[in-house]
Amino acid sequence: MEWRIPLADIDFDSEEEAAVLKVIKSRWLTMGAMTQAFEEEFAAYTGAGHAIAVANGTAALHLACMVIGLKDGDEVIVPSLTFVATANAIRYTGAIPVFADIESEQDLDISVRAIEQKITERTRAIMVMHYGGYACDMPAITKLAREKGLAIIEDAAHAIGSEIDGRKMGVWGEVGCFSFFSNKNMTTGEGGMVVTNNDAMADKLRILRSHGMTTMSWDRHKGHAWSYDVVELGYNYRIDEIRAALGRVQLSKLDRNNERRRILSALYREQLQELVPTIVVPFNETRGISACHLLPILLPAGSDRLRFMEYMKSHGIQTSIHYPPIHKFQAFAEVGLGAGDLPVTENVTGRQVTLPLYPTLKEEDVTVVVQAVQGAFHQT
Ligand SMILES: Cc1ncc(COP(=O)(O)O)c(C=O)c1O
């Protein structure tokens, strides 16, 4: 379908085209100098000691779970209001996701109080997700984790460039994970990054990313190595040079594009004000600076959400849902991971709708979307 206003759009131009062409002409496509440069630039941007580029955000999360040593039966506290990959990554290691509620209708991030209530003697880690780019309460969560001896993994897929007190999301815990999927604030199509300040974890992440091998094709190509050992049960989670090249250009545009997202989000909030309190616009107050990945709204309780989304569609406007709660999915419920006790999550997830937001969205488009939202309330 041709949308008049899509949910998300990419900001690619001749810079990305030239970067890809340069890689193709270089005739070196697998992980090499371009990936190394991307990693160095991403580490510098986030302030992390190390950045390890991987095939996608899910691979980043899986490796993060492996490198903190999760094993069968360990518990990891995680929100249910996130993309399923967040919890899947925990399950890949045999560990158990323990779902904690979100804070409120205004603050869709995991609640610090709820985390505290879910801690048991089997808890090994807290995995946070910065919903829509709006940072979780990392000062409080890091303090709690330190007191209880727990590791922190950040799913920062939405929060590339978000920060609190000048410290970027992704570098608050042991390991931070990013996705460069095509709807993210910067994209390589598929792609991801793991960041850490821990040297030993960084070494292990690099090895796990490529079959547990001690050397890579690039080392051998450069004549630095002839053979290798395999020292871990690793995976092929490598990125390639084409995507690394795209990532470098996208990273150079990130601050400008995030600023544009913030301007558009503020405009949405201003124009949607007329519909408040009929609708809720979460995150009126933010902790630090948001990357404004999503613009979520909550419809009134009892609304027909699908009818609302159909109405928006009939006006050429694409909307989405972030997210169906994980604990309600069959693959979680049938293995005993469907336990509720998440009243705020369950209240919000039936009412949430995401409106279009991307850097090339025009101010007039925001007005068109808001007018359609208003129209929907007169119709539905
Ligand atoms: C919150 C969150 N976590 C994890 C992922 C997984 O990333 P990927 O699609 O790159 O595997 C995504 C995005 O798709 C996401 O939005």
CSV table of N, CA and C in Angstrom, one decimal, residues 247-378:
chain,number,residue,atom,x,y,z
A,247,GLY,N,26.4,2.2,8.1
A,247,GLY,CA,26.3,2.6,9.5
A,247,GLY,C,27.1,3.9,9.8
A,248,ARG,N,28.3,4.0,9.1
A,248,ARG,CA,29.2,5.1,9.4
A,248,ARG,C,28.5,6.4,8.9
A,249,VAL,N,27.9,6.3,7.7
A,249,VAL,CA,27.2,7.5,7.2
A,249,VAL,C,26.0,7.9,8.1
A,250,GLN,N,25.2,6.8,8.4
A,250,GLN,CA,24.1,7.1,9.3
A,250,GLN,C,24.4,7.6,10.6
A,251,LEU,N,25.5,7.2,11.2
A,251,LEU,CA,26.0,7.7,12.5
A,251,LEU,C,26.3,9.2,12.4
A,252,SER,N,26.9,9.5,11.3
A,252,SER,CA,27.3,10.9,11.1
A,252,SER,C,26.1,11.8,11.0
A,253,LYS,N,24.9,11.3,10.7
A,253,LYS,CA,23.7,12.0,10.5
A,253,LYS,C,22.8,11.9,11.8
A,254,LEU,N,23.2,11.1,12.7
A,254,LEU,CA,22.3,10.7,13.9
A,254,LEU,C,21.9,11.9,14.7
A,255,ASP,N,22.9,12.7,15.1
A,255,ASP,CA,22.5,13.8,16.1
A,255,ASP,C,21.5,14.8,15.4
A,256,ARG,N,21.8,15.1,14.1
A,256,ARG,CA,20.9,16.0,13.4
A,256,ARG,C,19.5,15.4,13.2
A,257,ASN,N,19.5,14.1,12.9
A,257,ASN,CA,18.2,13.4,12.8
A,257,ASN,C,17.4,13.3,14.1
A,258,ASN,N,18.2,13.0,15.2
A,258,ASN,CA,17.5,12.9,16.5
A,258,ASN,C,17.0,14.3,16.9
A,259,GLU,N,17.7,15.3,16.6
A,259,GLU,CA,17.2,16.7,16.9
A,259,GLU,C,15.9,16.9,16.2
A,260,ARG,N,15.9,16.5,14.9
A,260,ARG,CA,14.6,16.7,14.1
A,260,ARG,C,13.5,15.9,14.7
A,261,ARG,N,13.8,14.7,15.2
A,261,ARG,CA,12.7,13.9,15.9
A,261,ARG,C,12.2,14.6,17.1
A,262,ARG,N,13.1,15.2,17.9
A,262,ARG,CA,12.7,15.9,19.1
A,262,ARG,C,11.8,17.1,18.8
A,263,ILE,N,12.1,17.8,17.7
A,263,ILE,CA,11.3,19.0,17.3
A,263,ILE,C,9.9,18.5,16.9
A,264,LEU,N,9.9,17.4,16.1
A,264,LEU,CA,8.6,16.9,15.6
A,264,LEU,C,7.8,16.3,16.8
A,265,SER,N,8.4,15.7,17.7
A,265,SER,CA,7.7,15.1,18.9
A,265,SER,C,7.1,16.2,19.7
A,266,ALA,N,7.8,17.3,19.9
A,266,ALA,CA,7.3,18.5,20.6
A,266,ALA,C,6.1,19.0,19.9
A,267,LEU,N,6.2,19.1,18.6
A,267,LEU,CA,5.1,19.6,17.8
A,267,LEU,C,3.8,18.7,18.0
A,268,TYR,N,4.0,17.4,17.9
A,268,TYR,CA,2.9,16.5,18.1
A,268,TYR,C,2.3,16.7,19.5
A,269,ARG,N,3.1,16.8,20.5
A,269,ARG,CA,2.6,17.0,21.9
A,269,ARG,C,1.8,18.3,22.0
A,270,GLU,N,2.3,19.3,21.4
A,270,GLU,CA,1.6,20.6,21.4
A,270,GLU,C,0.2,20.5,20.7
A,271,GLN,N,0.2,19.9,19.5
A,271,GLN,CA,-1.0,19.8,18.8
A,271,GLN,C,-2.0,18.7,19.3
A,272,LEU,N,-1.5,17.7,20.0
A,272,LEU,CA,-2.3,16.7,20.6
A,272,LEU,C,-3.0,17.1,21.9
A,273,GLN,N,-2.4,18.2,22.4
A,273,GLN,CA,-2.8,18.7,23.7
A,273,GLN,C,-4.4,18.8,23.8
A,274,GLU,N,-4.9,19.3,22.7
A,274,GLU,CA,-6.4,19.5,22.6
A,274,GLU,C,-7.2,18.2,22.9
A,275,LEU,N,-6.6,17.0,22.7
A,275,LEU,CA,-7.3,15.8,22.9
A,275,LEU,C,-7.0,15.2,24.3
A,276,VAL,N,-6.1,15.8,25.0
A,276,VAL,CA,-5.8,15.3,26.4
A,276,VAL,C,-6.8,15.9,27.3
A,277,PRO,N,-7.4,15.2,28.3
A,277,PRO,CA,-7.0,13.9,28.7
A,277,PRO,C,-7.8,12.7,28.0
A,278,THR,N,-8.6,13.0,27.0
A,278,THR,CA,-9.2,11.9,26.3
A,278,THR,C,-8.2,10.8,25.9
A,279,ILE,N,-7.1,11.3,25.3
A,279,ILE,CA,-6.0,10.4,25.0
A,279,ILE,C,-4.8,10.8,26.0
A,280,VAL,N,-3.9,9.8,26.1
A,280,VAL,CA,-2.7,10.1,26.9
A,280,VAL,C,-1.5,10.1,25.9
A,281,VAL,N,-0.7,11.1,26.1
A,281,VAL,CA,0.6,11.2,25.3
A,281,VAL,C,1.7,10.9,26.3
A,282,PRO,N,2.2,9.6,26.4
A,282,PRO,CA,3.2,9.3,27.4
A,282,PRO,C,4.5,10.1,27.2
A,283,PHE,N,5.2,10.1,28.3
A,283,PHE,CA,6.6,10.8,28.3
A,283,PHE,C,6.5,12.3,28.1
A,284,ASN,N,5.5,12.9,28.7
A,284,ASN,CA,5.5,14.4,28.7
A,284,ASN,C,6.8,14.9,29.4
A,285,GLU,N,7.2,14.1,30.5
A,285,GLU,CA,8.4,14.5,31.1
A,285,GLU,C,9.4,13.4,30.9
A,286,THR,N,10.6,13.7,30.5
A,286,THR,CA,11.6,12.7,30.2
A,286,THR,C,12.8,12.8,31.2
A,287,ARG,N,13.5,11.7,31.3
A,287,ARG,CA,14.7,11.7,32.0
A,287,ARG,C,15.8,11.9,31.0
A,288,GLY,N,16.5,13.0,31.1
A,288,GLY,CA,17.6,13.3,30.2
A,288,GLY,C,17.0,13.7,28.8
A,289,ILE,N,17.8,13.4,27.8
A,289,ILE,CA,17.5,13.7,26.4
A,289,ILE,C,17.1,12.4,25.7
A,290,SER,N,15.9,12.5,25.0
A,290,SER,CA,15.4,11.3,24.3
A,290,SER,C,15.8,11.3,22.9
A,291,ALA,N,16.0,10.1,22.3
A,291,ALA,CA,16.3,10.0,20.9
A,291,ALA,C,14.9,10.0,20.1
A,292,CYS,N,13.8,10.1,20.8
A,292,CYS,CA,12.5,10.2,20.2
A,292,CYS,C,12.3,9.2,19.1
A,293,HIS,N,12.5,8.0,19.4
A,293,HIS,CA,12.3,6.9,18.3
A,293,HIS,C,10.9,6.7,17.9
A,294,LEU,N,10.0,6.8,19.0
A,294,LEU,CA,8.5,6.5,18.7
A,294,LEU,C,7.7,7.7,19.3
A,295,LEU,N,6.5,7.8,18.7
A,295,LEU,CA,5.5,8.8,19.3
A,295,LEU,C,4.3,8.0,19.6
A,296,PRO,N,4.3,7.5,20.9
A,296,PRO,CA,3.2,6.6,21.3
A,296,PRO,C,2.0,7.5,21.9
A,297,ILE,N,0.8,7.0,21.6
A,297,ILE,CA,-0.4,7.6,22.4
A,297,ILE,C,-1.2,6.4,23.0
A,298,LEU,N,-2.0,6.8,23.9
A,298,LEU,CA,-2.9,5.8,24.5
A,298,LEU,C,-4.3,6.2,24.3
A,299,LEU,N,-5.1,5.4,23.7
A,299,LEU,CA,-6.5,5.7,23.4
A,299,LEU,C,-7.3,5.6,24.7
A,300,PRO,N,-8.5,6.1,24.8
A,300,PRO,CA,-9.2,6.0,26.0
A,300,PRO,C,-9.5,4.5,26.3
A,301,ALA,N,-9.6,4.1,27.6
A,301,ALA,CA,-10.0,2.7,27.9
A,301,ALA,C,-11.2,2.3,27.2
A,302,GLY,N,-11.3,1.1,26.7
A,302,GLY,CA,-12.5,0.6,26.1
A,302,GLY,C,-12.6,1.0,24.6
A,303,SER,N,-11.7,1.8,24.0
A,303,SER,CA,-11.7,2.2,22.6
A,303,SER,C,-11.5,1.0,21.7
A,304,ASP,N,-12.1,1.1,20.5
A,304,ASP,CA,-11.8,0.0,19.5
A,304,ASP,C,-10.6,0.4,18.7
A,305,ARG,N,-9.4,-0.1,19.2
A,305,ARG,CA,-8.2,0.3,18.6
A,305,ARG,C,-8.0,0.0,17.1
A,306,LEU,N,-8.5,-1.2,16.7
A,306,LEU,CA,-8.4,-1.6,15.3
A,306,LEU,C,-9.2,-0.6,14.4
A,307,ARG,N,-10.4,-0.2,15.0
A,307,ARG,CA,-11.2,0.7,14.2
A,307,ARG,C,-10.5,2.1,14.1
A,308,PHE,N,-9.8,2.5,15.1
A,308,PHE,CA,-9.1,3.7,15.1
A,308,PHE,C,-8.0,3.6,14.0
A,309,MET,N,-7.2,2.5,14.1
A,309,MET,CA,-6.1,2.3,13.1
A,309,MET,C,-6.6,2.2,11.7
A,310,GLU,N,-7.8,1.6,11.5
A,310,GLU,CA,-8.4,1.5,10.2
A,310,GLU,C,-8.8,2.9,9.7
A,311,TYR,N,-9.3,3.7,10.6
A,311,TYR,CA,-9.7,5.1,10.2
A,311,TYR,C,-8.4,5.9,9.8
A,312,MET,N,-7.3,5.7,10.5
A,312,MET,CA,-6.1,6.4,10.1
A,312,MET,C,-5.6,5.9,8.8
A,313,LYS,N,-5.8,4.6,8.6
A,313,LYS,CA,-5.4,4.0,7.3
A,313,LYS,C,-6.2,4.6,6.1
A,314,SER,N,-7.5,4.8,6.4
A,314,SER,CA,-8.4,5.3,5.3
A,314,SER,C,-8.0,6.7,5.0
A,315,HIS,N,-7.2,7.4,5.8
A,315,HIS,CA,-6.6,8.7,5.5
A,315,HIS,C,-5.2,8.6,5.0
A,316,GLY,N,-4.7,7.4,4.7
A,316,GLY,CA,-3.4,7.2,4.2
A,316,GLY,C,-2.3,7.3,5.2
A,317,ILE,N,-2.7,7.2,6.5
A,317,ILE,CA,-1.7,7.3,7.6
A,317,ILE,C,-1.4,5.9,8.2
A,318,GLN,N,-0.2,5.6,8.3
A,318,GLN,CA,0.2,4.3,8.8
A,318,GLN,C,0.4,4.4,10.3
A,319,THR,N,-0.2,3.5,11.1
A,319,THR,CA,0.1,3.5,12.5
A,319,THR,C,0.6,2.1,12.9
A,320,SER,N,1.0,2.0,14.2
A,320,SER,CA,1.4,0.6,14.6
A,320,SER,C,1.2,0.5,16.1
A,321,ILE,N,1.5,-0.7,16.6
A,321,ILE,CA,1.3,-1.0,18.0
A,321,ILE,C,2.7,-1.4,18.6
A,322,HIS,N,3.1,-0.8,19.6
A,322,HIS,CA,4.4,-1.1,20.3
A,322,HIS,C,4.1,-1.3,21.8
A,323,TYR,N,3.8,-2.5,22.2
A,323,TYR,CA,3.9,-3.8,21.6
A,323,TYR,C,2.8,-4.6,22.2
A,324,PRO,N,2.5,-5.7,21.5
A,324,PRO,CA,1.7,-6.7,22.3
A,324,PRO,C,2.6,-7.2,23.4
A,325,PRO,N,2.1,-7.4,24.6
A,325,PRO,CA,2.9,-7.8,25.8
A,325,PRO,C,3.5,-9.2,25.6
A,326,ILE,N,4.7,-9.4,25.9
A,326,ILE,CA,5.4,-10.7,25.6
A,326,ILE,C,4.7,-11.8,26.5
A,327,HIS,N,4.4,-11.5,27.7
A,327,HIS,CA,3.9,-12.6,28.6
A,327,HIS,C,2.5,-13.2,28.1
A,328,LYS,N,1.9,-12.5,27.1
A,328,LYS,CA,0.6,-13.0,26.5
A,328,LYS,C,0.9,-13.9,25.3
A,329,PHE,N,2.1,-13.9,24.8
A,329,PHE,CA,2.4,-14.7,23.6
A,329,PHE,C,2.3,-16.2,23.9
A,330,GLN,N,1.8,-17.0,23.0
A,330,GLN,CA,1.6,-18.4,23.2
A,330,GLN,C,2.9,-19.1,23.6
A,331,ALA,N,4.0,-18.7,22.9
A,331,ALA,CA,5.3,-19.4,23.1
A,331,ALA,C,5.9,-19.0,24.5
A,332,PHE,N,5.3,-18.1,25.1
A,332,PHE,CA,5.7,-17.7,26.5
A,332,PHE,C,4.7,-18.3,27.5
A,333,ALA,N,3.5,-18.1,27.2
A,333,ALA,CA,2.4,-18.6,28.1
A,333,ALA,C,2.5,-20.2,28.3
A,334,GLU,N,2.8,-20.9,27.2
A,334,GLU,CA,2.7,-22.3,27.2
A,334,GLU,C,3.9,-23.0,28.0
A,335,VAL,N,5.0,-22.2,28.2
A,335,VAL,CA,6.1,-22.7,29.0
A,335,VAL,C,6.1,-22.1,30.4
A,336,GLY,N,4.9,-21.5,30.8
A,336,GLY,CA,4.8,-21.0,32.2
A,336,GLY,C,5.3,-19.6,32.4
A,337,LEU,N,5.6,-18.9,31.3
A,337,LEU,CA,6.1,-17.6,31.4
A,337,LEU,C,5.0,-16.5,31.2
A,338,GLY,N,3.8,-16.9,31.3
A,338,GLY,CA,2.7,-16.0,31.0
A,338,GLY,C,2.1,-15.4,32.3
A,339,ALA,N,2.8,-15.6,33.4
A,339,ALA,CA,2.2,-15.1,34.7
A,339,ALA,C,2.0,-13.6,34.6
A,340,GLY,N,0.8,-13.2,35.0
A,340,GLY,CA,0.4,-11.7,34.9
A,340,GLY,C,1.1,-10.9,35.9
A,341,ASP,N,0.2,-10.3,36.8
A,341,ASP,CA,0.7,-9.4,37.9
A,341,ASP,C,1.4,-8.2,37.2
A,342,LEU,N,0.9,-7.8,36.0
A,342,LEU,CA,1.5,-6.7,35.3
A,342,LEU,C,0.3,-5.7,35.0
A,343,PRO,N,-0.3,-5.2,36.0
A,343,PRO,CA,-1.6,-4.4,35.7
A,343,PRO,C,-1.3,-3.2,34.8
A,344,VAL,N,-0.2,-2.5,35.0
A,344,VAL,CA,-0.1,-1.3,34.2
A,344,VAL,C,0.2,-1.6,32.7
A,345,THR,N,1.1,-2.7,32.5
A,345,THR,CA,1.4,-3.2,31.2
A,345,THR,C,0.1,-3.6,30.5
A,346,GLU,N,-0.7,-4.3,31.2
A,346,GLU,CA,-1.9,-4.9,30.6
A,346,GLU,C,-2.9,-3.7,30.3
A,347,ASN,N,-3.0,-2.7,31.1
A,347,ASN,CA,-3.9,-1.6,30.9
A,347,ASN,C,-3.4,-0.8,29.6
A,348,VAL,N,-2.1,-0.6,29.5
A,348,VAL,CA,-1.5,0.2,28.4
A,348,VAL,C,-1.6,-0.5,27.1
A,349,THR,N,-1.2,-1.8,27.1
A,349,THR,CA,-1.0,-2.5,25.8
A,349,THR,C,-2.3,-2.6,24.9
A,350,GLY,N,-3.4,-2.6,25.6
A,350,GLY,CA,-4.6,-2.7,24.7
A,350,GLY,C,-5.0,-1.3,24.1
A,351,ARG,N,-4.4,-0.3,24.6
A,351,ARG,CA,-4.8,1.1,24.2
A,351,ARG,C,-3.7,1.8,23.4
A,352,GLN,N,-2.5,1.2,23.3
A,352,GLN,CA,-1.4,2.0,22.7
A,352,GLN,C,-1.4,2.0,21.2
A,353,VAL,N,-1.1,3.1,20.6
A,353,VAL,CA,-1.0,3.2,19.1
A,353,VAL,C,0.2,4.1,18.9
A,354,THR,N,1.0,3.8,17.9
A,354,THR,CA,2.2,4.6,17.5
A,354,THR,C,1.9,5.4,16.3
A,355,LEU,N,2.2,6.7,16.3
A,355,LEU,CA,2.0,7.6,15.2
A,355,LEU,C,3.2,7.8,14.4
A,356,PRO,N,3.1,8.2,13.1
A,356,PRO,CA,4.3,8.3,12.3
A,356,PRO,C,5.3,9.3,12.9
A,357,LEU,N,6.6,8.9,12.8
A,357,LEU,CA,7.7,9.8,13.3
A,357,LEU,C,9.0,9.4,12.6
A,358,TYR,N,9.6,10.3,11.9
A,358,TYR,CA,10.9,10.1,11.2
A,358,TYR,C,11.4,11.5,10.8
A,359,PRO,N,12.7,11.6,10.6
A,359,PRO,CA,13.3,12.9,10.5
A,359,PRO,C,12.9,13.7,9.2
A,360,THR,N,12.5,13.0,8.2
A,360,THR,CA,12.0,13.7,7.0
A,360,THR,C,10.5,14.0,7.0
A,361,LEU,N,9.8,13.6,8.1
A,361,LEU,CA,8.4,14.0,8.2
A,361,LEU,C,8.3,15.5,8.3
A,362,LYS,N,7.4,16.1,7.6
A,362,LYS,CA,7.2,17.5,7.6
A,362,LYS,C,6.3,18.0,8.7
A,363,GLU,N,6.5,19.3,9.1
A,363,GLU,CA,5.6,19.9,10.1
A,363,GLU,C,4.1,19.8,9.7
A,364,GLU,N,3.9,20.0,8.4
A,364,GLU,CA,2.5,19.9,7.9
A,364,GLU,C,1.9,18.5,8.1
A,365,ASP,N,2.8,17.5,7.9
A,365,ASP,CA,2.4,16.1,8.1
A,365,ASP,C,1.9,15.9,9.5
A,366,VAL,N,2.6,16.4,10.5
A,366,VAL,CA,2.2,16.3,11.9
A,366,VAL,C,0.8,16.8,12.0
A,367,THR,N,0.5,17.9,11.4
A,367,THR,CA,-0.8,18.5,11.5
A,367,THR,C,-1.9,17.6,10.9
A,368,VAL,N,-1.5,17.0,9.7
A,368,VAL,CA,-2.4,16.1,9.0
A,368,VAL,C,-2.7,14.9,9.9
A,369,VAL,N,-1.7,14.4,10.6
A,369,VAL,CA,-1.9,13.2,11.4
A,369,VAL,C,-2.8,13.6,12.6
A,370,VAL,N,-2.5,14.7,13.2
A,370,VAL,CA,-3.2,15.1,14.4
A,370,VAL,C,-4.7,15.4,14.1
A,371,GLN,N,-4.9,16.0,12.9
A,371,GLN,CA,-6.3,16.2,12.5
A,371,GLN,C,-7.0,14.9,12.2
A,372,ALA,N,-6.3,13.9,11.7
A,372,ALA,CA,-6.9,12.6,11.5
A,372,ALA,C,-7.2,11.9,12.9
A,373,VAL,N,-6.4,12.1,13.8
A,373,VAL,CA,-6.6,11.5,15.2
A,373,VAL,C,-7.9,12.2,15.7
A,374,GLN,N,-8.0,13.5,15.6
A,374,GLN,CA,-9.2,14.2,16.0
A,374,GLN,C,-10.4,13.7,15.3
A,375,GLY,N,-10.3,13.6,14.0
A,375,GLY,CA,-11.4,13.1,13.2
A,375,GLY,C,-11.8,11.7,13.6
A,376,ALA,N,-10.9,10.8,14.0
A,376,ALA,CA,-11.2,9.5,14.4
A,376,ALA,C,-12.1,9.5,15.7
A,377,PHE,N,-11.8,10.5,16.5
A,377,PHE,CA,-12.6,10.6,17.8
A,377,PHE,C,-14.0,11.0,17.5
A,378,HIS,N,-14.2,11.8,16.4
A,378,HIS,CA,-15.6,12.2,16.1
A,378,HIS,C,-16.3,11.0,15.4
